[in-house]
Short mmCIF file of C-alpha atoms and ligand atoms in Angstrom, two decimals:
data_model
loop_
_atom_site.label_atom_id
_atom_site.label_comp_id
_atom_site.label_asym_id
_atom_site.label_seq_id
_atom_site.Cartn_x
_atom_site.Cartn_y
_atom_site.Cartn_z
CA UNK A 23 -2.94 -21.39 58.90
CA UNK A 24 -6.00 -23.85 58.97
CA UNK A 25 -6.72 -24.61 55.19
CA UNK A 26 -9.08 -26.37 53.60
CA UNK A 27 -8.72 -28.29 50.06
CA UNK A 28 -11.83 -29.59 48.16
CA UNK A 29 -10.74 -32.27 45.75
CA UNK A 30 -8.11 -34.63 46.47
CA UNK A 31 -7.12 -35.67 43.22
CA UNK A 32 -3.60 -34.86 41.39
CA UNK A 33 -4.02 -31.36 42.64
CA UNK A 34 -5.83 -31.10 45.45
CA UNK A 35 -3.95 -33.64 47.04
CA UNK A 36 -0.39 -32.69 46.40
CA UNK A 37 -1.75 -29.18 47.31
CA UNK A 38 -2.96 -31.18 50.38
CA UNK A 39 0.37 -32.65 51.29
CA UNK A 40 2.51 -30.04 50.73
CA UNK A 41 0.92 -27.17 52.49
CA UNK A 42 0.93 -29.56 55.95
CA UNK A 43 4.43 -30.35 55.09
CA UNK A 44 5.10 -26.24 55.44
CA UNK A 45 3.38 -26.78 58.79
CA UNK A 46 -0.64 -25.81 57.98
CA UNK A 47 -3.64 -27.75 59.80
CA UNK A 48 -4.96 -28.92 56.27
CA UNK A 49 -8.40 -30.75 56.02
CA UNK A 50 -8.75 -33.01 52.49
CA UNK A 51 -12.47 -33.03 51.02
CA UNK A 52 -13.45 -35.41 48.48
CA UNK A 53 -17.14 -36.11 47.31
CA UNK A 54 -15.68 -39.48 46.95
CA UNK A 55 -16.03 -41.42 50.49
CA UNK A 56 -13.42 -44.24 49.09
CA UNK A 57 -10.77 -41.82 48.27
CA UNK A 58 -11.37 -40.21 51.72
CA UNK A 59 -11.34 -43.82 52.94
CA UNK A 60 -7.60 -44.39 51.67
CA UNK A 61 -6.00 -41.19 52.29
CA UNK A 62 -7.05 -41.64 56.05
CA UNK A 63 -5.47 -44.66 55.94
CA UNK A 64 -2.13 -43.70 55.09
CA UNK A 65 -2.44 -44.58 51.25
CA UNK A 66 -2.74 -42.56 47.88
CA UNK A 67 -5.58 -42.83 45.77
CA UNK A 68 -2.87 -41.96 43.17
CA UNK A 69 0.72 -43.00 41.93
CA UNK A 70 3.14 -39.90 42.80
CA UNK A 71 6.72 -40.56 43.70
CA UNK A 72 7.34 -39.53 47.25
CA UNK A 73 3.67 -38.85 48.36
CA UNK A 74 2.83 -42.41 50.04
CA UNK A 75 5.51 -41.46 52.43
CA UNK A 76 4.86 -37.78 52.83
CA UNK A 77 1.23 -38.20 53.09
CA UNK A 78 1.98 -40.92 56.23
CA UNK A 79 4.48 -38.63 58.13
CA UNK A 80 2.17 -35.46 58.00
CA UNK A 81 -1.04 -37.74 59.06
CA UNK A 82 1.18 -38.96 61.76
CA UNK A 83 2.24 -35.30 62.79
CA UNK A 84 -1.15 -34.65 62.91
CA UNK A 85 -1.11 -32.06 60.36
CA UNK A 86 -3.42 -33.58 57.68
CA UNK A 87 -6.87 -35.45 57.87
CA UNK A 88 -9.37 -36.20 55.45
CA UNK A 89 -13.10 -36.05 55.42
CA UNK A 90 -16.48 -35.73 52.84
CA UNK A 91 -17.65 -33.68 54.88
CA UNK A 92 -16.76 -29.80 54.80
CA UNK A 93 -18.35 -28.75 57.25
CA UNK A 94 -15.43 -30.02 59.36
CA UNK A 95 -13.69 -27.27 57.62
CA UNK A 96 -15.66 -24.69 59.16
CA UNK A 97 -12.50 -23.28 60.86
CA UNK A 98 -10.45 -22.91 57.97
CA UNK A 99 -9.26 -19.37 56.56
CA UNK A 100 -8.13 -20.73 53.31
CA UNK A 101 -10.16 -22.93 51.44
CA UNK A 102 -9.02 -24.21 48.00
CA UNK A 103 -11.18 -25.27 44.93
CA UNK A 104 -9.18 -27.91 42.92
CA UNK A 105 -11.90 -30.04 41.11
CA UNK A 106 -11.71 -31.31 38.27
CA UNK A 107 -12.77 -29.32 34.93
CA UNK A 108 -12.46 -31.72 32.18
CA UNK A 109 -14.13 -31.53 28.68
CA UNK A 110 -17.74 -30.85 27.46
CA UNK A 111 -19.14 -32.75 24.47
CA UNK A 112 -18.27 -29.31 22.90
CA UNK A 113 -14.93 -29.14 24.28
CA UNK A 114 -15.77 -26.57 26.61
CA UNK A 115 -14.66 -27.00 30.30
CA UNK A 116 -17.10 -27.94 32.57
CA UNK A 117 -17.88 -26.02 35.40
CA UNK A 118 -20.14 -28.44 36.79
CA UNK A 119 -17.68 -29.55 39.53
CA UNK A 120 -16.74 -26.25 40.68
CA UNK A 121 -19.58 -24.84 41.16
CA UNK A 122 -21.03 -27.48 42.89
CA UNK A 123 -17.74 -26.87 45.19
CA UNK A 124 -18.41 -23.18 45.53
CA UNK A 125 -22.03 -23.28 46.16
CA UNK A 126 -20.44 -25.92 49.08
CA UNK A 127 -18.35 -22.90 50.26
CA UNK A 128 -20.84 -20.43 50.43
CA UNK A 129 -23.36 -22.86 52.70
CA UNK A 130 -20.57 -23.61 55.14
CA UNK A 131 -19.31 -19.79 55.16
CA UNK A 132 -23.05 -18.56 55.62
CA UNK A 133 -23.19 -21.04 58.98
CA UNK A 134 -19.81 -20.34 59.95
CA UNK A 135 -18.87 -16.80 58.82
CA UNK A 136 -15.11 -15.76 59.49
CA UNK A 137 -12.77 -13.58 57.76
CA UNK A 138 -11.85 -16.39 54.94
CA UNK A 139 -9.87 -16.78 51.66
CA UNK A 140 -11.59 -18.70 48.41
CA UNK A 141 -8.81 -19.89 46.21
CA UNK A 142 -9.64 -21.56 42.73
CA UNK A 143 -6.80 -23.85 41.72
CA UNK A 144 -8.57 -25.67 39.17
CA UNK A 145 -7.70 -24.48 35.24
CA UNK A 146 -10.69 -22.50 34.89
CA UNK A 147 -11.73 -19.97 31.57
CA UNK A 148 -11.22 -16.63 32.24
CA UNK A 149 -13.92 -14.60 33.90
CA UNK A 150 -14.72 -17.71 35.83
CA UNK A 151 -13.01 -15.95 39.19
CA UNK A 152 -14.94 -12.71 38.67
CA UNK A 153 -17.76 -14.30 38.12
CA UNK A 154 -17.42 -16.38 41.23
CA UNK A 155 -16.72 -13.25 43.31
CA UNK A 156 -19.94 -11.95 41.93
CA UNK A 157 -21.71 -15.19 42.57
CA UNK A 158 -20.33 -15.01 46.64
CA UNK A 159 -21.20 -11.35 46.57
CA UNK A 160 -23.23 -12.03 49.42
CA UNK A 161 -20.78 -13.94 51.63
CA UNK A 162 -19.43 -10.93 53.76
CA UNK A 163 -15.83 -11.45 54.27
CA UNK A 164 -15.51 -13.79 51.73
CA UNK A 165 -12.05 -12.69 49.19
CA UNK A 166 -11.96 -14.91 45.70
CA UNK A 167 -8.31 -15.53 44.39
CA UNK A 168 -7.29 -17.11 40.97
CA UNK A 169 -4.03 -19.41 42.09
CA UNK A 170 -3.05 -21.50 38.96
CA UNK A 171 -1.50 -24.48 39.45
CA UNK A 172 1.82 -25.78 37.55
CA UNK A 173 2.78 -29.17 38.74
CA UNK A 174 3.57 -31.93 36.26
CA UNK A 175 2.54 -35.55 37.46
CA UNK A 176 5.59 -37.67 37.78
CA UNK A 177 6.89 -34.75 40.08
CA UNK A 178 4.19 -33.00 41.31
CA UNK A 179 5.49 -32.82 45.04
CA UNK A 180 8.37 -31.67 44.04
CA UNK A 181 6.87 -29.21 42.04
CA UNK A 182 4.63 -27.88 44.35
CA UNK A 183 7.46 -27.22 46.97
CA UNK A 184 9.45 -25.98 44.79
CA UNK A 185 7.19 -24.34 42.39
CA UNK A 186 8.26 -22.22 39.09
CA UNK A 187 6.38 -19.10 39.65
CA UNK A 188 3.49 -17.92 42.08
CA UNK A 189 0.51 -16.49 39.89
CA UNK A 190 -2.32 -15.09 42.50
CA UNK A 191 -4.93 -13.13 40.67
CA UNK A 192 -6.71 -10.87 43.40
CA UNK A 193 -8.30 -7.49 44.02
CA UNK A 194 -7.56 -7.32 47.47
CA UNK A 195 -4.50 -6.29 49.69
CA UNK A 196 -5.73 -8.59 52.71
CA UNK A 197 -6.48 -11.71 49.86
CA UNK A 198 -2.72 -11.07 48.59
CA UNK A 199 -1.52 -10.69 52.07
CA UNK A 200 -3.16 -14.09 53.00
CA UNK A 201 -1.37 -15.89 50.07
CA UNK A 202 1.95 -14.33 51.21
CA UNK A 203 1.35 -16.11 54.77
CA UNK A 204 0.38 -19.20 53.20
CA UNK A 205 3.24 -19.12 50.63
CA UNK A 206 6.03 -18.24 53.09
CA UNK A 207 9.13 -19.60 52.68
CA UNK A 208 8.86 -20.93 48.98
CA UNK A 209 11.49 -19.67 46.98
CA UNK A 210 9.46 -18.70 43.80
CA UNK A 211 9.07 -15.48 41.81
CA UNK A 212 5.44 -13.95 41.76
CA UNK A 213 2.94 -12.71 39.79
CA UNK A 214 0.28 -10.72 41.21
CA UNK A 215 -2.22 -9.27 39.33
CA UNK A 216 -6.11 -9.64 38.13
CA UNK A 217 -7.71 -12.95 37.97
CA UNK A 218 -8.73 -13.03 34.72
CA UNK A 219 -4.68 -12.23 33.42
CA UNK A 220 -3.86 -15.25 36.39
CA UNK A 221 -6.60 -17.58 34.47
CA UNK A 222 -4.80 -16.86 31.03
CA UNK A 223 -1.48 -17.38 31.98
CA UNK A 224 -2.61 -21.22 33.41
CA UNK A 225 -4.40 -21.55 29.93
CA UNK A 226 -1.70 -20.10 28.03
CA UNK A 227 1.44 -21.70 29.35
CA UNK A 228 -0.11 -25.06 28.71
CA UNK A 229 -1.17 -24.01 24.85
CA UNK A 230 2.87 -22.48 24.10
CA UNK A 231 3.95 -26.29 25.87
CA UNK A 232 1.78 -27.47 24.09
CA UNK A 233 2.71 -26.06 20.81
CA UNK A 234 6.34 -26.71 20.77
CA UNK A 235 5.57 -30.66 21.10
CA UNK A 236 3.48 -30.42 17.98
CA UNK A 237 6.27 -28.45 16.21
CA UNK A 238 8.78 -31.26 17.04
CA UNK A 239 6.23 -34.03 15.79
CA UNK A 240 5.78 -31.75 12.47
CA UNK A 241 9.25 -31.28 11.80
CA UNK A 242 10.10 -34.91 12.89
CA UNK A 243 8.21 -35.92 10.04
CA UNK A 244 9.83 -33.98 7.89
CA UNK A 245 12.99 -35.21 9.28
CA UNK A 246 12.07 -38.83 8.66
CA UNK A 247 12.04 -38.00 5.11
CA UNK A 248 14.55 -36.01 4.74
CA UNK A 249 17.15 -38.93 6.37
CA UNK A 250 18.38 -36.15 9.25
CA UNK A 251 18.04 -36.77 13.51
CA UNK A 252 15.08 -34.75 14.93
CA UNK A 253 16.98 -35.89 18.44
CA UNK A 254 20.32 -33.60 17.32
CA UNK A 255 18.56 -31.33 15.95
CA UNK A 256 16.40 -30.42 18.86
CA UNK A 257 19.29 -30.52 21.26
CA UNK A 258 21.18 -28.11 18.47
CA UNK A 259 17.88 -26.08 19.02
CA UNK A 260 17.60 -26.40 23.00
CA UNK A 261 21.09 -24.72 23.22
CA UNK A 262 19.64 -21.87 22.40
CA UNK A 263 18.75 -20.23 25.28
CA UNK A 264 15.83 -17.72 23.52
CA UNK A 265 14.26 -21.34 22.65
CA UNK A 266 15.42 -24.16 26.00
CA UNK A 267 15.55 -27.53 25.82
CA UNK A 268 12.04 -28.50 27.03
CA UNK A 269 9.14 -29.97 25.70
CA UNK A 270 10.73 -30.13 22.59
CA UNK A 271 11.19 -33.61 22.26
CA UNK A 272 9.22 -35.11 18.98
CA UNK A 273 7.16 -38.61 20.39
CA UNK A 274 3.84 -40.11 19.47
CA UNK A 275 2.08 -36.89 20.75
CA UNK A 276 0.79 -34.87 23.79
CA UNK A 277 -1.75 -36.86 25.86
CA UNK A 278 -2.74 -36.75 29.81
CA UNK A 279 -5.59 -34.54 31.83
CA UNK A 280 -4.49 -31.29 31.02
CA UNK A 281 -2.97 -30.40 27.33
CA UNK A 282 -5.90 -31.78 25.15
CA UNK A 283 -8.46 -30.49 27.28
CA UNK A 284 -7.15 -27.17 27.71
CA UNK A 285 -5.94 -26.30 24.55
CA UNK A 286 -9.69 -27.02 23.43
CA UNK A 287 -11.42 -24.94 26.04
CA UNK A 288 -8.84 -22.04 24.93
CA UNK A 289 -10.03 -21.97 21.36
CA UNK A 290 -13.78 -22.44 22.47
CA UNK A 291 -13.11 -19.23 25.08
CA UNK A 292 -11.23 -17.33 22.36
CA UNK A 293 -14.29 -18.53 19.45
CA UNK A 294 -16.87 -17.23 21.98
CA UNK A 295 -14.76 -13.82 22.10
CA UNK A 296 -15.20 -13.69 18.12
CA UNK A 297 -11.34 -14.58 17.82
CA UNK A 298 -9.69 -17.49 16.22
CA UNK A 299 -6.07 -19.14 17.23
CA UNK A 300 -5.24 -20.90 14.18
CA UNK A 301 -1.92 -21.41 15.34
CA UNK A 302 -3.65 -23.62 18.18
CA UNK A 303 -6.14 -24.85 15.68
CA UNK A 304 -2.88 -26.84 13.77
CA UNK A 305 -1.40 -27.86 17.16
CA UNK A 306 -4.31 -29.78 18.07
CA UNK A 307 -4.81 -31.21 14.12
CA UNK A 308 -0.96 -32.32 14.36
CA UNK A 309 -1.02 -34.25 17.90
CA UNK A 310 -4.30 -35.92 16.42
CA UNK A 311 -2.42 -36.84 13.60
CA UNK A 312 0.85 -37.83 15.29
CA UNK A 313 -0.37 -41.46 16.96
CA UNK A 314 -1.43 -42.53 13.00
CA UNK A 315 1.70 -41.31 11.43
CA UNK A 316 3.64 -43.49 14.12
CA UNK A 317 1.48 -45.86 14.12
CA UNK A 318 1.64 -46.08 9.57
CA UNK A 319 5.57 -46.52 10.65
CA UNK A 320 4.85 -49.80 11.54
CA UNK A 321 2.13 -50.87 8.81
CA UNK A 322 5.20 -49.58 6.50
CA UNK A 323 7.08 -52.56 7.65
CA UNK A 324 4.47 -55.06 8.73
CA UNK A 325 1.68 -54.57 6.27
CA UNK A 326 -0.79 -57.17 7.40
CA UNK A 327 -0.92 -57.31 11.20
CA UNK A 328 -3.91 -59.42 11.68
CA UNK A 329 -2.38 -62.57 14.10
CA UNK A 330 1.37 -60.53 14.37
CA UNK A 331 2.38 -60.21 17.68
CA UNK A 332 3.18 -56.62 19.06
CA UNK A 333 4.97 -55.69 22.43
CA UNK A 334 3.81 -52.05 23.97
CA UNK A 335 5.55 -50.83 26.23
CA UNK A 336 4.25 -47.85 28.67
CA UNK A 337 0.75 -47.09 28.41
CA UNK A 338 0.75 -44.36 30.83
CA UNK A 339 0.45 -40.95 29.52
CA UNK A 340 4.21 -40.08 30.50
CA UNK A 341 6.74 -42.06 32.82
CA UNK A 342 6.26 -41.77 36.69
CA UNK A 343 2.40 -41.51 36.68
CA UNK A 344 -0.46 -43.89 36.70
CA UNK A 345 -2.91 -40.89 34.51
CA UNK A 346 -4.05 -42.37 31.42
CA UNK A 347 -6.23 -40.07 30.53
CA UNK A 348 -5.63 -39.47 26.90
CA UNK A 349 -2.79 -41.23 27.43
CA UNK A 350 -1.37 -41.73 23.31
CA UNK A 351 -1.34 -45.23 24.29
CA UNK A 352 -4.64 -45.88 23.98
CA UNK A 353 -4.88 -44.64 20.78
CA UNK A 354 -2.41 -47.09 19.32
CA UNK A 355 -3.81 -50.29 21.23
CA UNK A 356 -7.18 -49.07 19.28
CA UNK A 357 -5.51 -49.04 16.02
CA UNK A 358 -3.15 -51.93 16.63
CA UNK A 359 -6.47 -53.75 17.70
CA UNK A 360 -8.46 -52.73 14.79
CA UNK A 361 -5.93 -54.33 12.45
CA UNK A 362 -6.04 -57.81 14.03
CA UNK A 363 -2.60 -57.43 16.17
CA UNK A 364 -1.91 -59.82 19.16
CA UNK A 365 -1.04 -57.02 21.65
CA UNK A 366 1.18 -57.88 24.68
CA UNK A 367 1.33 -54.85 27.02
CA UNK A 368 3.54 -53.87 29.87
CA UNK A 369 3.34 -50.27 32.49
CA UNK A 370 5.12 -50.67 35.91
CA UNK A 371 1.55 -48.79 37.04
CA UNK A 372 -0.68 -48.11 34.76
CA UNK A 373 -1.95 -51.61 33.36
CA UNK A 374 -4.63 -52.13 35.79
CA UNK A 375 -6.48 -49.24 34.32
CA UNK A 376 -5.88 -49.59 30.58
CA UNK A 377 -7.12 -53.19 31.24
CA UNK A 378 -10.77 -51.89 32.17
CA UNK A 379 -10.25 -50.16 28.66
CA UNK A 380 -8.80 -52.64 26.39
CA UNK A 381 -9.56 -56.34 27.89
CA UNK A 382 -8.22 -58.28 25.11
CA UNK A 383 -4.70 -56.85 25.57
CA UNK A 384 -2.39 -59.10 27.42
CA UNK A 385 -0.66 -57.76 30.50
CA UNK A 386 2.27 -58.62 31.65
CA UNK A 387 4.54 -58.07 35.00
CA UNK A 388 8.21 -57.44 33.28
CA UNK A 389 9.01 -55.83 30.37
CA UNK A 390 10.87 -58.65 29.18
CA UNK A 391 7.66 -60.86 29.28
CA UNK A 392 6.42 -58.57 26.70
CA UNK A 393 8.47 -58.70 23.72
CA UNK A 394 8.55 -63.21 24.13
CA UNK A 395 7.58 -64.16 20.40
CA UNK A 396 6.98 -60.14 19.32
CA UNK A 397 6.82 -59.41 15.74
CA UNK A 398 7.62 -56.05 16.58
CA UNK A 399 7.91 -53.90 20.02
CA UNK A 400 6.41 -50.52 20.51
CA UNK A 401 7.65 -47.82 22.82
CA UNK A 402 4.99 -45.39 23.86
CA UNK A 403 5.88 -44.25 27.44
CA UNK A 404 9.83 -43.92 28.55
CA UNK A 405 9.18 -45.51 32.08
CA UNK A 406 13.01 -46.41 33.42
CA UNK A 407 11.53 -49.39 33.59
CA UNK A 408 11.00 -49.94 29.71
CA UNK A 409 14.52 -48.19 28.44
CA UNK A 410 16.94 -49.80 30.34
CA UNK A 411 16.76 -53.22 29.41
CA UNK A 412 18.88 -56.47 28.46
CA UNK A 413 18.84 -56.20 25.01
CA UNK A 414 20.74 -59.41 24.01
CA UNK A 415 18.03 -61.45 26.13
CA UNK A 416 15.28 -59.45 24.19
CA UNK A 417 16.82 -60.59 21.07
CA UNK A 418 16.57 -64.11 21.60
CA UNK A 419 12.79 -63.75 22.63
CA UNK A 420 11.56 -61.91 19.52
CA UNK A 421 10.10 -63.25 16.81
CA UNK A 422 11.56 -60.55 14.90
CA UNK A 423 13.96 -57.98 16.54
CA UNK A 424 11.63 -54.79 15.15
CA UNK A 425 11.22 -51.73 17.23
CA UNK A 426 9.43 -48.91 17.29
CA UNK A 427 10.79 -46.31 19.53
CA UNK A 428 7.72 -43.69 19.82
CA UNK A 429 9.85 -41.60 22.38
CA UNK A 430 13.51 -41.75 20.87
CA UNK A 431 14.26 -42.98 24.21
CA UNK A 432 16.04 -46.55 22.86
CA UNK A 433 19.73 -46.59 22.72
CA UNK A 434 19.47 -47.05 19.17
CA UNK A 435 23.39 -46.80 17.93
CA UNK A 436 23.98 -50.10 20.16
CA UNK A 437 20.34 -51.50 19.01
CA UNK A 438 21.49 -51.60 15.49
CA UNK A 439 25.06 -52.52 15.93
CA UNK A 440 23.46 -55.76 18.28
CA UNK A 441 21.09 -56.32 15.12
CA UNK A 442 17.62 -54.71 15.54
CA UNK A 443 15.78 -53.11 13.03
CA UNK A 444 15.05 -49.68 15.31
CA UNK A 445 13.02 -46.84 13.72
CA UNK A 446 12.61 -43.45 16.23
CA UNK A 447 10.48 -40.98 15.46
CA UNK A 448 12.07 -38.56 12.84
CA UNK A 449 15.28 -40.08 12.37
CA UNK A 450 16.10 -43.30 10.18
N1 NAD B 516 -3.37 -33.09 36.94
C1 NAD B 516 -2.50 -32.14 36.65
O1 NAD B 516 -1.36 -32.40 36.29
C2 NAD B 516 -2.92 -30.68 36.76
C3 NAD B 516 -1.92 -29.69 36.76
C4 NAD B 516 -2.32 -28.36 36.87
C5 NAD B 516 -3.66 -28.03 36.96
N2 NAD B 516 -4.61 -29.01 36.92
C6 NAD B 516 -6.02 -28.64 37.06
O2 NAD B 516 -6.41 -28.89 38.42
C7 NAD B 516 -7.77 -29.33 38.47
C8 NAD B 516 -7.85 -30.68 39.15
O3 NAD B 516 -7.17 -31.62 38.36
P1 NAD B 516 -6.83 -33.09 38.89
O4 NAD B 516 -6.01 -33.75 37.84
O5 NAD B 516 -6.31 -32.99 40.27
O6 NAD B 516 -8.31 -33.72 38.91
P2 NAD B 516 -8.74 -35.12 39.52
O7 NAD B 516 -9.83 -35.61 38.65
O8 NAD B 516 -7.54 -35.99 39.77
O9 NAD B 516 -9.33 -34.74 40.96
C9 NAD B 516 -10.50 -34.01 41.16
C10 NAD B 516 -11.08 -34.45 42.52
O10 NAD B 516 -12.17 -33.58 42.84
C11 NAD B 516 -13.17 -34.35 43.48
N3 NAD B 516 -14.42 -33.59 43.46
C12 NAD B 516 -15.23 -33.33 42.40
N4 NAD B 516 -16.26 -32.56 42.78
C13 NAD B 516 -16.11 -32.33 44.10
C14 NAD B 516 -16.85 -31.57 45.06
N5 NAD B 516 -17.94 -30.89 44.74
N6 NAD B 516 -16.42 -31.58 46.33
C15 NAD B 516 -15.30 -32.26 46.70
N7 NAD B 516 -14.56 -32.96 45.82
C16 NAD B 516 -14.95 -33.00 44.54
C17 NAD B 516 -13.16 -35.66 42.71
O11 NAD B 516 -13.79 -36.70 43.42
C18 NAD B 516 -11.67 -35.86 42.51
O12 NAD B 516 -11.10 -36.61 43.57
C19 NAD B 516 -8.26 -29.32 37.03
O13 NAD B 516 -8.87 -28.09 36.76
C20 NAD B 516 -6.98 -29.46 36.22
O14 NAD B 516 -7.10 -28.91 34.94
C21 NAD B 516 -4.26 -30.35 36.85
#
């Protein structure tokens, strides 16, 4: 099928990618000509294992091209919507970007009408489909579908070819027979049903994820007091298979472009509708909370930090990305900052764009090069890269062999036998 995607960011252009890998003629659109620049070019605008190459081969089958300019896309039959929505002032999401992309849509489809399918990737609140359908009311032969999407960055490619479930919220038999051609071959269950139920279950699934991390970080707290392992104990939980093994890892909090933002614009959507998630309320109160608690770990054993020398490693907002946004990282250079700490950082990607943030940090190129002469070293993000290391090398370089392992990622029976003083999060 000929298929258009507007927004070639995480989503649009894995989307991008992976629909010309299943053999579509896909056309990219960005609003931003130096993103459009690189991706014609052969290069992602983003770190995603696997894409570089799979982005070259499909360019050089001639199955992907890029462009600002949609009216190139006047052809297509499918068009995706996957802007970005991120957060009001008010923690709303804003809309701004998508409607700017539909109002797009309905100029090119009222110059090039065809028999065409409007799909809105993007996280979106609920009504925000229908309302759209309204909106394009006029644009005959124009169908509106609500297709979540699922991916996780650090996999996303993989993920989208292999995705865990197929939500398409539409009110047509043609719209759900054109997502059945474009889906073919994927080996996924699916959900069809309204929009509005499709644009819950996107806000939904990330709230319940969501929640489970902030139970961990709750009861790993509990568990630092109480002298127990919040690592055994969630793998004694994870065997159960009512309650799985993911996402229920306790760490220095949920951060990137989607949990924070979304769990918000759920409890404004459900505050407009006169109802109030308290459950979600807490979730978001105990991942705002969990940086500081980790964080008081280390004025527990370091009191005065002003001049100390601290090690941070990862500053992405999870391994295998180069995201930061709201990456928990940031929030513990501010406070590490703020109490006069030398901060040496180190993120196989991500350093580059935490530098425009925090200038006075010192980046380094290996790992190693960050703990020389630290007081203490932190772990926020389990890159590869930062957990398997040379330990007895480490030792010798530190001022003080301290660590701080935010993602209970350390090997920390062999870190204590080899001397360090290790504290995880939730177990002593
Ligand atoms: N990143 C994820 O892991 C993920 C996963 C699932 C769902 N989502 C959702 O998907 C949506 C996109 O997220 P993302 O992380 O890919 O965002 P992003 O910020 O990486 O990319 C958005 C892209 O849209 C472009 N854009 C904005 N307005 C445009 C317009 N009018 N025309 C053409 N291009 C335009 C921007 O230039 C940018 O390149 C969001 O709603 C997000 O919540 C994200």
């Amino acid at each position: 099928m000929k298929v258009a995607v507007i927004g070639t960011g995480y989503v649009g252009l894995t989307t991008a990618v992976s629909l010309a890998v299943k053999g579509h003629e896909v056309l990219g659109i960005d609003v931003d000509a130096a993103k459009i620049e690189q991706l014609s070019n052969g290069r992602s605008p983003i770190y995603e294992p696997g894409l570089d190459q799979v982005l070259l081969e499909t360019l050089g089958q001639g199955k992907i091209r890029f462009s600002t300019n949609l009216v190139e896309a006047k052809e297509a039959q499918v068009v995706f919507v996957c802007v970005g929505t991120p957060e009001t002032e008010d923690g709303e999401a804003d809309l701004r970007y998508l409607h700017a992309a539909l109002q797009d849509i309905a100029t090119l489809h009222n110059h090039s009408p065809k028999e065409r399918t409007l799909v809105i990737k993007s996280t979106v609140p609920v009504g925000t489909g229908d309302q759209a359908a309204v909106s394009l009311r006029h644009c005959k032969e124009l169908q509106v579908v609500s297709n979540p999407e699922f991916l996780r960055e650090g996999c996303a490619l993989e993920d989208a070819l292999n995705p865990s479930r197929i939500i398409v919220g539409a009110d047509s038999e043609e719209a759900i027979a054109v997502m059945q051609t474009l889906y073919s071959g994927l080996s996924a269950p699916w959900v069809i049903t309204t929009r509005a139920n499709a644009e819950l279950i996107k806000y939904a699934s990330n709230a319940f994820l969501a929640a489970r991390i902030s139970f961990m970080n709750e009861l790993a707290r509990l568990s630092a007091v109480l002298g127990t392992d919040v690592t055994v104990v969630s793998h004694g939980m994870g065997l159960d298979s009512r309650i799985g093994s993911q996402f229920l890892r306790a760490g220095v909090g949920f951060g990137g472009s989607c949990f924070p933002k979304d769990t918000i614009a759920l409890l404004k959507l459900a505050n407009q509708h006169g109802v109030t998630l308290s459950l979600l309320e807490k979730v978001r109160e105990v991942n705002a909370s969990q940086p500081v608690w980790f964080f008081n770990q280390l004025v527990s054993k370091i009191p005065d930090l002003a001049g100390k020398r601290i090690a941070v490693l990862g500053l992405a907002f999870k391994p295998d990305t180069d995201d930061i946004r709201e990456a928990p990282a940031l929030r513990i250079l501010a406070e590490l900052q703020a109490a006069g700490a030398v901060v040496t950082a180190y993120d196989p990607i991500a350093a580059k764009a935490v530098e425009a943030l925090f200038p006075d940090v010192e980046y380094v190129t290996t790992p190693e090069a960050a703990f020389a002469g630290a007081h203490a070293a932190v772990l926020v993000t389990e890159w590869q890269a930062c957990v398997k290391l040379d330990w007895k090398l480490i030792k010798e370089q530190m001022e003080q062999p301290l660590l701080f392992d935010g993602r209970n990622a350390w090997p920390h029976d062999e870190l204590k036998k080899a001397g360090f003083e290790y504290l995880g999060v939730g177990k002593s």
